[in-house]
PDB file of C-alpha atoms and ligand atoms in Angstrom:
ATOM      1  CA  UNK A   1      -7.558   6.380 -40.041  1.00 40.00           C
ATOM      2  CA  UNK A   2      -5.473   9.361 -41.263  1.00 39.00           C
ATOM      3  CA  UNK A   3      -1.944   9.565 -40.381  1.00 43.00           C
ATOM      4  CA  UNK A   4       0.569  12.479 -41.357  1.00 44.00           C
ATOM      5  CA  UNK A   5       2.354  10.230 -43.645  1.00 47.00           C
ATOM      6  CA  UNK A   6      -0.771   8.868 -45.612  1.00 46.00           C
ATOM      7  CA  UNK A   7      -3.160  11.602 -45.624  1.00 49.00           C
ATOM      8  CA  UNK A   8      -3.523  14.108 -48.303  1.00 55.00           C
ATOM      9  CA  UNK A   9      -3.480  17.291 -46.074  1.00 63.00           C
ATOM     10  CA  UNK A  10       0.302  17.416 -45.992  1.00 59.00           C
ATOM     11  CA  UNK A  11       1.256  20.984 -45.051  1.00 67.00           C
ATOM     12  CA  UNK A  12      -1.695  21.108 -42.641  1.00 73.00           C
ATOM     13  CA  UNK A  13      -0.670  18.333 -40.266  1.00 79.00           C
ATOM     14  CA  UNK A  14      -3.948  16.493 -40.059  1.00 90.00           C
ATOM     15  CA  UNK A  15      -7.591  16.422 -41.102  1.00 92.00           C
ATOM     16  CA  UNK A  16      -8.475  18.592 -38.012  1.00 93.00           C
ATOM     17  CA  UNK A  17      -5.527  21.085 -38.702  1.00 92.00           C
ATOM     18  CA  UNK A  18      -6.681  21.387 -42.252  1.00 94.00           C
ATOM     19  CA  UNK A  19     -10.551  21.897 -41.530  1.00 95.00           C
ATOM     20  CA  UNK A  20      -9.860  24.259 -38.353  1.00 94.00           C
ATOM     21  CA  UNK A  21      -7.427  26.566 -40.279  1.00 94.00           C
ATOM     22  CA  UNK A  22     -10.069  27.288 -43.149  1.00 96.00           C
ATOM     23  CA  UNK A  23     -11.169  30.638 -42.938  1.00 97.00           C
ATOM     24  CA  UNK A  24     -12.873  33.452 -45.034  1.00 98.00           C
ATOM     25  CA  UNK A  25     -10.359  35.946 -46.460  1.00 98.00           C
ATOM     26  CA  UNK A  26     -11.884  39.373 -47.239  1.00 98.00           C
ATOM     27  CA  UNK A  27      -9.273  40.358 -49.691  1.00 98.00           C
ATOM     28  CA  UNK A  28      -7.966  38.581 -53.015  1.00 98.00           C
ATOM     29  CA  UNK A  29      -5.248  38.942 -55.710  1.00 98.00           C
ATOM     30  CA  UNK A  30      -6.099  39.054 -59.265  1.00 97.00           C
ATOM     31  CA  UNK A  31      -4.647  35.663 -60.141  1.00 96.00           C
ATOM     32  CA  UNK A  32      -7.403  33.490 -61.363  1.00 97.00           C
ATOM     33  CA  UNK A  33      -7.887  29.756 -60.298  1.00 98.00           C
ATOM     34  CA  UNK A  34      -7.269  27.714 -63.362  1.00 98.00           C
ATOM     35  CA  UNK A  35     -10.167  25.977 -65.184  1.00 98.00           C
ATOM     36  CA  UNK A  36      -8.860  22.338 -64.398  1.00 98.00           C
ATOM     37  CA  UNK A  37      -8.599  23.154 -60.709  1.00 98.00           C
ATOM     38  CA  UNK A  38     -12.274  24.567 -60.635  1.00 98.00           C
ATOM     39  CA  UNK A  39     -13.645  21.466 -62.312  1.00 98.00           C
ATOM     40  CA  UNK A  40     -12.054  19.327 -59.563  1.00 98.00           C
ATOM     41  CA  UNK A  41     -13.435  21.649 -56.913  1.00 98.00           C
ATOM     42  CA  UNK A  42     -16.901  21.344 -58.537  1.00 98.00           C
ATOM     43  CA  UNK A  43     -16.507  17.612 -58.441  1.00 98.00           C
ATOM     44  CA  UNK A  44     -15.557  17.570 -54.888  1.00 98.00           C
ATOM     45  CA  UNK A  45     -18.295  20.090 -53.874  1.00 98.00           C
ATOM     46  CA  UNK A  46     -21.148  17.824 -55.577  1.00 98.00           C
ATOM     47  CA  UNK A  47     -20.019  14.715 -53.691  1.00 98.00           C
ATOM     48  CA  UNK A  48     -21.724  16.259 -50.742  1.00 98.00           C
ATOM     49  CA  UNK A  49     -24.904  14.562 -49.269  1.00 98.00           C
ATOM     50  CA  UNK A  50     -28.284  16.030 -50.179  1.00 97.00           C
ATOM     51  CA  UNK A  51     -31.782  15.292 -49.051  1.00 96.00           C
ATOM     52  CA  UNK A  52     -32.921  12.072 -50.842  1.00 96.00           C
ATOM     53  CA  UNK A  53     -29.923  12.758 -53.257  1.00 98.00           C
ATOM     54  CA  UNK A  54     -31.997  15.646 -54.795  1.00 97.00           C
ATOM     55  CA  UNK A  55     -28.786  17.642 -55.375  1.00 97.00           C
ATOM     56  CA  UNK A  56     -30.691  21.162 -55.652  1.00 96.00           C
ATOM     57  CA  UNK A  57     -27.455  23.163 -56.125  1.00 94.00           C
ATOM     58  CA  UNK A  58     -27.804  25.486 -58.973  1.00 96.00           C
ATOM     59  CA  UNK A  59     -24.386  27.147 -59.480  1.00 98.00           C
ATOM     60  CA  UNK A  60     -23.504  29.927 -61.641  1.00 98.00           C
ATOM     61  CA  UNK A  61     -19.793  30.570 -62.183  1.00 98.00           C
ATOM     62  CA  UNK A  62     -18.672  34.102 -63.127  1.00 98.00           C
ATOM     63  CA  UNK A  63     -15.288  35.417 -64.018  1.00 98.00           C
ATOM     64  CA  UNK A  64     -13.582  38.112 -66.098  1.00 97.00           C
ATOM     65  CA  UNK A  65     -15.484  40.903 -67.732  1.00 98.00           C
ATOM     66  CA  UNK A  66     -18.881  39.106 -66.509  1.00 98.00           C
ATOM     67  CA  UNK A  67     -17.829  39.506 -63.056  1.00 98.00           C
ATOM     68  CA  UNK A  68     -16.756  42.976 -63.145  1.00 98.00           C
ATOM     69  CA  UNK A  69     -20.186  43.969 -64.999  1.00 98.00           C
ATOM     70  CA  UNK A  70     -22.117  42.126 -62.483  1.00 98.00           C
ATOM     71  CA  UNK A  71     -20.278  43.849 -59.521  1.00 98.00           C
ATOM     72  CA  UNK A  72     -20.827  47.273 -61.250  1.00 98.00           C
ATOM     73  CA  UNK A  73     -24.572  46.514 -61.447  1.00 98.00           C
ATOM     74  CA  UNK A  74     -24.777  45.239 -57.838  1.00 98.00           C
ATOM     75  CA  UNK A  75     -23.053  48.358 -56.486  1.00 98.00           C
ATOM     76  CA  UNK A  76     -25.249  50.659 -58.617  1.00 98.00           C
ATOM     77  CA  UNK A  77     -28.490  49.026 -57.557  1.00 98.00           C
ATOM     78  CA  UNK A  78     -27.145  49.069 -53.968  1.00 98.00           C
ATOM     79  CA  UNK A  79     -26.420  52.851 -54.217  1.00 98.00           C
ATOM     80  CA  UNK A  80     -29.860  53.327 -55.798  1.00 98.00           C
ATOM     81  CA  UNK A  81     -32.089  51.464 -53.406  1.00 97.00           C
ATOM     82  CA  UNK A  82     -30.179  49.499 -50.652  1.00 97.00           C
ATOM     83  CA  UNK A  83     -30.957  45.879 -50.227  1.00 96.00           C
ATOM     84  CA  UNK A  84     -33.848  43.768 -51.720  1.00 93.00           C
ATOM     85  CA  UNK A  85     -33.399  40.342 -50.369  1.00 93.00           C
ATOM     86  CA  UNK A  86     -35.504  37.266 -51.218  1.00 91.00           C
ATOM     87  CA  UNK A  87     -35.244  35.816 -47.814  1.00 91.00           C
ATOM     88  CA  UNK A  88     -35.224  37.545 -44.395  1.00 90.00           C
ATOM     89  CA  UNK A  89     -32.106  38.869 -42.971  1.00 91.00           C
ATOM     90  CA  UNK A  90     -33.248  38.935 -39.188  1.00 93.00           C
ATOM     91  CA  UNK A  91     -30.806  37.113 -36.635  1.00 94.00           C
ATOM     92  CA  UNK A  92     -33.634  37.162 -34.082  1.00 95.00           C
ATOM     93  CA  UNK A  93     -32.623  37.911 -30.369  1.00 95.00           C
ATOM     94  CA  UNK A  94     -30.058  36.573 -28.007  1.00 93.00           C
ATOM     95  CA  UNK A  95     -26.694  35.315 -28.748  1.00 94.00           C
ATOM     96  CA  UNK A  96     -26.911  35.197 -32.668  1.00 95.00           C
ATOM     97  CA  UNK A  97     -27.232  38.930 -33.516  1.00 96.00           C
ATOM     98  CA  UNK A  98     -24.609  39.669 -30.532  1.00 95.00           C
ATOM     99  CA  UNK A  99     -22.001  37.273 -32.260  1.00 96.00           C
ATOM    100  CA  UNK A 100     -22.605  39.089 -35.587  1.00 95.00           C
ATOM    101  CA  UNK A 101     -22.193  42.507 -33.856  1.00 95.00           C
ATOM    102  CA  UNK A 102     -18.724  41.168 -32.319  1.00 95.00           C
ATOM    103  CA  UNK A 103     -17.626  39.966 -35.870  1.00 96.00           C
ATOM    104  CA  UNK A 104     -18.343  43.351 -37.143  1.00 95.00           C
ATOM    105  CA  UNK A 105     -16.551  45.175 -34.437  1.00 95.00           C
ATOM    106  CA  UNK A 106     -13.552  42.941 -35.067  1.00 96.00           C
ATOM    107  CA  UNK A 107     -13.451  43.201 -38.875  1.00 96.00           C
ATOM    108  CA  UNK A 108     -14.106  47.317 -38.658  1.00 96.00           C
ATOM    109  CA  UNK A 109     -11.272  47.393 -35.905  1.00 96.00           C
ATOM    110  CA  UNK A 110      -8.810  45.447 -38.065  1.00 96.00           C
ATOM    111  CA  UNK A 111      -9.571  47.988 -40.844  1.00 96.00           C
ATOM    112  CA  UNK A 112      -9.390  50.977 -38.585  1.00 97.00           C
ATOM    113  CA  UNK A 113     -12.926  51.930 -39.374  1.00 97.00           C
ATOM    114  CA  UNK A 114     -14.690  53.879 -36.381  1.00 96.00           C
ATOM    115  CA  UNK A 115     -18.167  52.892 -35.602  1.00 91.00           C
ATOM    116  CA  UNK A 116     -19.590  56.299 -36.249  1.00 95.00           C
ATOM    117  CA  UNK A 117     -17.953  56.360 -39.850  1.00 97.00           C
ATOM    118  CA  UNK A 118     -20.959  55.335 -41.943  1.00 96.00           C
ATOM    119  CA  UNK A 119     -19.428  56.091 -45.247  1.00 97.00           C
ATOM    120  CA  UNK A 120     -16.438  53.834 -44.581  1.00 97.00           C
ATOM    121  CA  UNK A 121     -18.684  50.994 -43.541  1.00 96.00           C
ATOM    122  CA  UNK A 122     -20.964  51.458 -46.576  1.00 97.00           C
ATOM    123  CA  UNK A 123     -17.636  51.337 -48.588  1.00 97.00           C
ATOM    124  CA  UNK A 124     -16.874  47.970 -46.977  1.00 97.00           C
ATOM    125  CA  UNK A 125     -20.365  46.649 -48.021  1.00 97.00           C
ATOM    126  CA  UNK A 126     -19.699  47.741 -51.486  1.00 98.00           C
ATOM    127  CA  UNK A 127     -16.425  45.719 -51.051  1.00 98.00           C
ATOM    128  CA  UNK A 128     -18.528  42.595 -50.609  1.00 98.00           C
ATOM    129  CA  UNK A 129     -20.350  43.394 -54.065  1.00 98.00           C
ATOM    130  CA  UNK A 130     -16.905  43.607 -55.558  1.00 98.00           C
ATOM    131  CA  UNK A 131     -16.390  40.164 -54.328  1.00 98.00           C
ATOM    132  CA  UNK A 132     -13.420  41.398 -52.139  1.00 98.00           C
ATOM    133  CA  UNK A 133     -11.367  41.692 -55.329  1.00 98.00           C
ATOM    134  CA  UNK A 134     -11.580  37.933 -56.343  1.00 98.00           C
ATOM    135  CA  UNK A 135     -11.332  37.350 -59.936  1.00 98.00           C
ATOM    136  CA  UNK A 136     -14.106  34.585 -59.951  1.00 98.00           C
ATOM    137  CA  UNK A 137     -17.214  33.796 -58.031  1.00 98.00           C
ATOM    138  CA  UNK A 138     -19.829  31.106 -57.717  1.00 98.00           C
ATOM    139  CA  UNK A 139     -23.434  32.133 -57.226  1.00 98.00           C
ATOM    140  CA  UNK A 140     -25.502  29.391 -55.532  1.00 97.00           C
ATOM    141  CA  UNK A 141     -29.215  29.363 -56.282  1.00 97.00           C
ATOM    142  CA  UNK A 142     -31.889  26.989 -54.893  1.00 94.00           C
ATOM    143  CA  UNK A 143     -35.101  25.955 -56.934  1.00 94.00           C
ATOM    144  CA  UNK A 144     -38.462  26.126 -56.037  1.00 93.00           C
ATOM    145  CA  UNK A 145     -38.993  23.266 -53.665  1.00 92.00           C
ATOM    146  CA  UNK A 146     -41.335  23.549 -50.793  1.00 91.00           C
ATOM    147  CA  UNK A 147     -40.098  26.401 -48.454  1.00 91.00           C
ATOM    148  CA  UNK A 148     -36.802  25.917 -49.790  1.00 92.00           C
ATOM    149  CA  UNK A 149     -35.158  25.070 -46.246  1.00 93.00           C
ATOM    150  CA  UNK A 150     -34.063  21.633 -47.166  1.00 94.00           C
ATOM    151  CA  UNK A 151     -32.462  22.793 -50.390  1.00 94.00           C
ATOM    152  CA  UNK A 152     -30.620  25.604 -48.707  1.00 94.00           C
ATOM    153  CA  UNK A 153     -29.364  23.187 -46.085  1.00 96.00           C
ATOM    154  CA  UNK A 154     -28.102  21.077 -49.154  1.00 96.00           C
ATOM    155  CA  UNK A 155     -26.315  24.138 -50.500  1.00 97.00           C
ATOM    156  CA  UNK A 156     -24.591  24.382 -46.903  1.00 97.00           C
ATOM    157  CA  UNK A 157     -22.980  20.769 -47.386  1.00 97.00           C
ATOM    158  CA  UNK A 158     -22.079  21.885 -50.850  1.00 98.00           C
ATOM    159  CA  UNK A 159     -20.408  25.139 -49.761  1.00 98.00           C
ATOM    160  CA  UNK A 160     -18.299  23.534 -47.234  1.00 98.00           C
ATOM    161  CA  UNK A 161     -16.833  20.875 -49.652  1.00 98.00           C
ATOM    162  CA  UNK A 162     -16.362  23.780 -52.182  1.00 98.00           C
ATOM    163  CA  UNK A 163     -14.254  25.853 -49.674  1.00 98.00           C
ATOM    164  CA  UNK A 164     -12.242  22.882 -48.403  1.00 98.00           C
ATOM    165  CA  UNK A 165     -11.474  21.622 -51.869  1.00 98.00           C
ATOM    166  CA  UNK A 166     -10.324  25.094 -52.845  1.00 98.00           C
ATOM    167  CA  UNK A 167      -7.981  25.154 -49.691  1.00 96.00           C
ATOM    168  CA  UNK A 168      -6.754  21.646 -50.640  1.00 96.00           C
ATOM    169  CA  UNK A 169      -5.655  22.955 -54.023  1.00 96.00           C
ATOM    170  CA  UNK A 170      -3.914  25.972 -52.591  1.00 96.00           C
ATOM    171  CA  UNK A 171      -6.643  28.623 -52.974  1.00 98.00           C
ATOM    172  CA  UNK A 172      -9.479  29.904 -50.814  1.00 98.00           C
ATOM    173  CA  UNK A 173     -13.081  30.899 -51.035  1.00 98.00           C
ATOM    174  CA  UNK A 174     -15.332  33.332 -49.065  1.00 98.00           C
ATOM    175  CA  UNK A 175     -19.078  33.182 -48.427  1.00 98.00           C
ATOM    176  CA  UNK A 176     -20.668  36.259 -49.314  1.00 98.00           C
ATOM    177  CA  UNK A 177     -24.332  36.601 -48.128  1.00 97.00           C
ATOM    178  CA  UNK A 178     -24.407  40.200 -49.021  1.00 98.00           C
ATOM    179  CA  UNK A 179     -24.710  39.452 -52.686  1.00 98.00           C
ATOM    180  CA  UNK A 180     -27.602  37.445 -52.240  1.00 97.00           C
ATOM    181  CA  UNK A 181     -29.444  40.465 -50.482  1.00 97.00           C
ATOM    182  CA  UNK A 182     -29.279  42.162 -53.855  1.00 97.00           C
ATOM    183  CA  UNK A 183     -31.696  40.104 -55.918  1.00 95.00           C
ATOM    184  CA  UNK A 184     -33.120  40.399 -58.457  1.00 96.00           C
ATOM    185  CA  UNK A 185     -30.094  41.997 -59.706  1.00 97.00           C
ATOM    186  CA  UNK A 186     -27.998  38.819 -60.367  1.00 97.00           C
ATOM    187  CA  UNK A 187     -31.029  37.164 -61.935  1.00 97.00           C
ATOM    188  CA  UNK A 188     -31.495  40.158 -64.213  1.00 97.00           C
ATOM    189  CA  UNK A 189     -27.826  40.445 -65.244  1.00 98.00           C
ATOM    190  CA  UNK A 190     -27.173  36.793 -65.765  1.00 98.00           C
ATOM    191  CA  UNK A 191     -30.552  35.989 -67.382  1.00 98.00           C
ATOM    192  CA  UNK A 192     -31.611  33.277 -64.426  1.00 98.00           C
ATOM    193  CA  UNK A 193     -35.303  32.329 -63.847  1.00 96.00           C
ATOM    194  CA  UNK A 194     -37.260  34.374 -61.163  1.00 95.00           C
ATOM    195  CA  UNK A 195     -37.988  30.860 -59.216  1.00 95.00           C
ATOM    196  CA  UNK A 196     -34.137  30.524 -58.626  1.00 96.00           C
ATOM    197  CA  UNK A 197     -33.203  32.193 -55.322  1.00 96.00           C
ATOM    198  CA  UNK A 198     -29.838  32.840 -54.378  1.00 96.00           C
ATOM    199  CA  UNK A 199     -28.681  31.810 -50.922  1.00 95.00           C
ATOM    200  CA  UNK A 200     -25.024  32.597 -51.205  1.00 97.00           C
ATOM    201  CA  UNK A 201     -22.407  33.888 -53.370  1.00 98.00           C
ATOM    202  CA  UNK A 202     -18.781  32.506 -53.005  1.00 98.00           C
ATOM    203  CA  UNK A 203     -15.737  34.674 -54.059  1.00 98.00           C
ATOM    204  CA  UNK A 204     -12.740  32.430 -54.745  1.00 98.00           C
ATOM    205  CA  UNK A 205      -9.101  32.856 -55.704  1.00 98.00           C
ATOM    206  CA  UNK A 206      -5.824  33.527 -53.924  1.00 98.00           C
ATOM    207  CA  UNK A 207      -6.005  35.536 -50.784  1.00 98.00           C
ATOM    208  CA  UNK A 208      -4.054  39.003 -50.621  1.00 98.00           C
ATOM    209  CA  UNK A 209      -2.395  38.157 -47.286  1.00 97.00           C
ATOM    210  CA  UNK A 210      -1.160  41.738 -46.949  1.00 97.00           C
ATOM    211  CA  UNK A 211      -4.681  42.960 -46.274  1.00 98.00           C
ATOM    212  CA  UNK A 212      -5.792  43.554 -42.609  1.00 97.00           C
ATOM    213  CA  UNK A 213      -8.854  41.411 -43.350  1.00 97.00           C
ATOM    214  CA  UNK A 214      -7.185  38.300 -45.050  1.00 97.00           C
ATOM    215  CA  UNK A 215      -7.216  36.379 -41.853  1.00 94.00           C
ATOM    216  CA  UNK A 216     -10.029  37.588 -39.521  1.00 95.00           C
ATOM    217  CA  UNK A 217     -10.073  35.361 -36.576  1.00 93.00           C
ATOM    218  CA  UNK A 218     -13.770  35.339 -35.339  1.00 94.00           C
ATOM    219  CA  UNK A 219     -13.430  32.454 -32.883  1.00 94.00           C
ATOM    220  CA  UNK A 220     -16.094  29.874 -31.882  1.00 96.00           C
ATOM    221  CA  UNK A 221     -18.319  29.371 -28.902  1.00 96.00           C
ATOM    222  CA  UNK A 222     -17.481  26.649 -26.374  1.00 96.00           C
ATOM    223  CA  UNK A 223     -19.003  23.447 -27.338  1.00 97.00           C
ATOM    224  CA  UNK A 224     -21.270  23.395 -24.345  1.00 96.00           C
ATOM    225  CA  UNK A 225     -23.016  26.534 -25.877  1.00 95.00           C
ATOM    226  CA  UNK A 226     -24.051  24.697 -28.828  1.00 96.00           C
ATOM    227  CA  UNK A 227     -23.991  20.822 -27.949  1.00 97.00           C
ATOM    228  CA  UNK A 228     -26.431  19.072 -25.488  1.00 97.00           C
ATOM    229  CA  UNK A 229     -25.436  15.545 -24.722  1.00 97.00           C
ATOM    230  CA  UNK A 230     -28.107  12.745 -23.978  1.00 97.00           C
ATOM    231  CA  UNK A 231     -26.894   9.377 -22.941  1.00 96.00           C
ATOM    232  CA  UNK A 232     -23.254   9.492 -24.017  1.00 97.00           C
ATOM    233  CA  UNK A 233     -20.852   8.805 -21.084  1.00 96.00           C
ATOM    234  CA  UNK A 234     -17.412  10.497 -20.527  1.00 96.00           C
ATOM    235  CA  UNK A 235     -18.038  13.371 -23.215  1.00 97.00           C
ATOM    236  CA  UNK A 236     -16.422  16.466 -21.744  1.00 93.00           C
ATOM    237  CA  UNK A 237     -17.636  19.620 -23.556  1.00 93.00           C
TER     238      UNK A 237
HETATM  239  C1  LIG B   1     -24.166  32.054 -45.253  1.00 61.24           C
HETATM  240  C2  LIG B   1     -23.109  32.833 -45.100  1.00 61.24           C
HETATM  241  C3  LIG B   1     -23.078  34.188 -45.464  1.00 61.24           C
HETATM  242  C4  LIG B   1     -21.895  35.037 -45.301  1.00 61.24           C
HETATM  243  N1  LIG B   1     -22.119  36.367 -45.777  1.00 61.24           N
HETATM  244  C5  LIG B   1     -20.959  36.918 -45.402  1.00 61.24           C
HETATM  245  C6  LIG B   1     -20.986  38.462 -46.027  1.00 61.24           C
HETATM  246  O1  LIG B   1     -21.859  38.865 -46.761  1.00 61.24           O
HETATM  247  N2  LIG B   1     -19.754  39.284 -45.756  1.00 61.24           N
HETATM  248  C7  LIG B   1     -18.663  38.702 -45.164  1.00 61.24           C
HETATM  249  O2  LIG B   1     -17.779  39.329 -44.951  1.00 61.24           O
HETATM  250  N3  LIG B   1     -18.667  37.400 -44.633  1.00 61.24           N
HETATM  251  C8  LIG B   1     -19.781  36.515 -44.833  1.00 61.24           C
HETATM  252  N4  LIG B   1     -19.756  35.345 -44.326  1.00 61.24           N
HETATM  253  C9  LIG B   1     -18.597  34.983 -43.641  1.00 61.24           C
HETATM  254  C10 LIG B   1     -18.915  34.728 -42.342  1.00 61.24           C
HETATM  255  O3  LIG B   1     -18.754  35.899 -41.443  1.00 61.24           O
HETATM  256  C11 LIG B   1     -17.919  33.526 -41.636  1.00 61.24           C
HETATM  257  O4  LIG B   1     -17.980  32.536 -42.239  1.00 61.24           O
HETATM  258  C12 LIG B   1     -17.747  33.559 -40.081  1.00 61.24           C
HETATM  259  O5  LIG B   1     -17.497  34.821 -39.563  1.00 61.24           O
HETATM  260  C13 LIG B   1     -16.756  32.753 -39.691  1.00 61.24           C
HETATM  261  O6  LIG B   1     -15.554  32.948 -40.201  1.00 61.24           O
HETATM  262  P1  LIG B   1     -14.586  32.080 -40.979  1.00 61.24           P
HETATM  263  O7  LIG B   1     -15.183  31.631 -42.242  1.00 61.24           O
HETATM  264  O8  LIG B   1     -13.312  32.890 -41.381  1.00 61.24           O
HETATM  265  O9  LIG B   1     -14.021  30.948 -40.034  1.00 61.24           O
HETATM  266  C14 LIG B   1     -20.854  34.507 -44.551  1.00 61.24           C
HETATM  267  C15 LIG B   1     -20.756  33.081 -44.180  1.00 61.24           C
HETATM  268  C16 LIG B   1     -21.805  32.311 -44.464  1.00 61.24           C
HETATM  269  C17 LIG B   1     -21.589  30.848 -44.212  1.00 61.24           C
END
């Protein structure tokens, strides 16, 4: 069992404190994450479980001029023809789209952007495509494996390890699904096979804590909204 003395999460108090304090900053400083740290993060990330150990994570790391060029192409394509996603972007009906709207309200509120200010909102979409100013990014693709659902799930386990490892090394990362809605741009710019589909981009670096969106607090639903208990006594949700 972890204790404050022997765990490796010193500064965070406990494993729970460490995991629950992770968040997605939306503003970064230009400082790069050193190559040796990135290597450790990659090793941590790929220790994730995957379906039958298939390890279907295809990761493209991009930084420096390559990231700036990619970002410029993403913004040019977005301004030219909007999003062109490989996968559907529909959140269905019910609580899920509602939660997404609540998050958007919170973020735009923090930035002082009014609901009717379409240009400012679009500019924030472009900020996603600038990787929130982060100096480095990981683009995560799934190969052609069935309907790709299992592979996409496996990428999720990889991503959480990636994000927590960055945090353990004093850095942070942010998932940016918006980048994946701009295919085939990244495949064209980086020369990636058409059968690779991007599920997610991760911006990473050192957060700019002076930004109003450095630490958005979106909250979580009560456990009883997502968990149903069958045959376990004494578990209060
Ligand atoms: C698959 C995925 C895609 C996401 N895409 C975006 C995105 O395009 N832009 C953005 O600002 N945040 C994006 N996020 C971040 C979520 O909004 C964020 O994880 C959620 O609000 C919970 O906040 P937290 O990560 O700070 O705890 C994405 C997260 C995931 C897991």
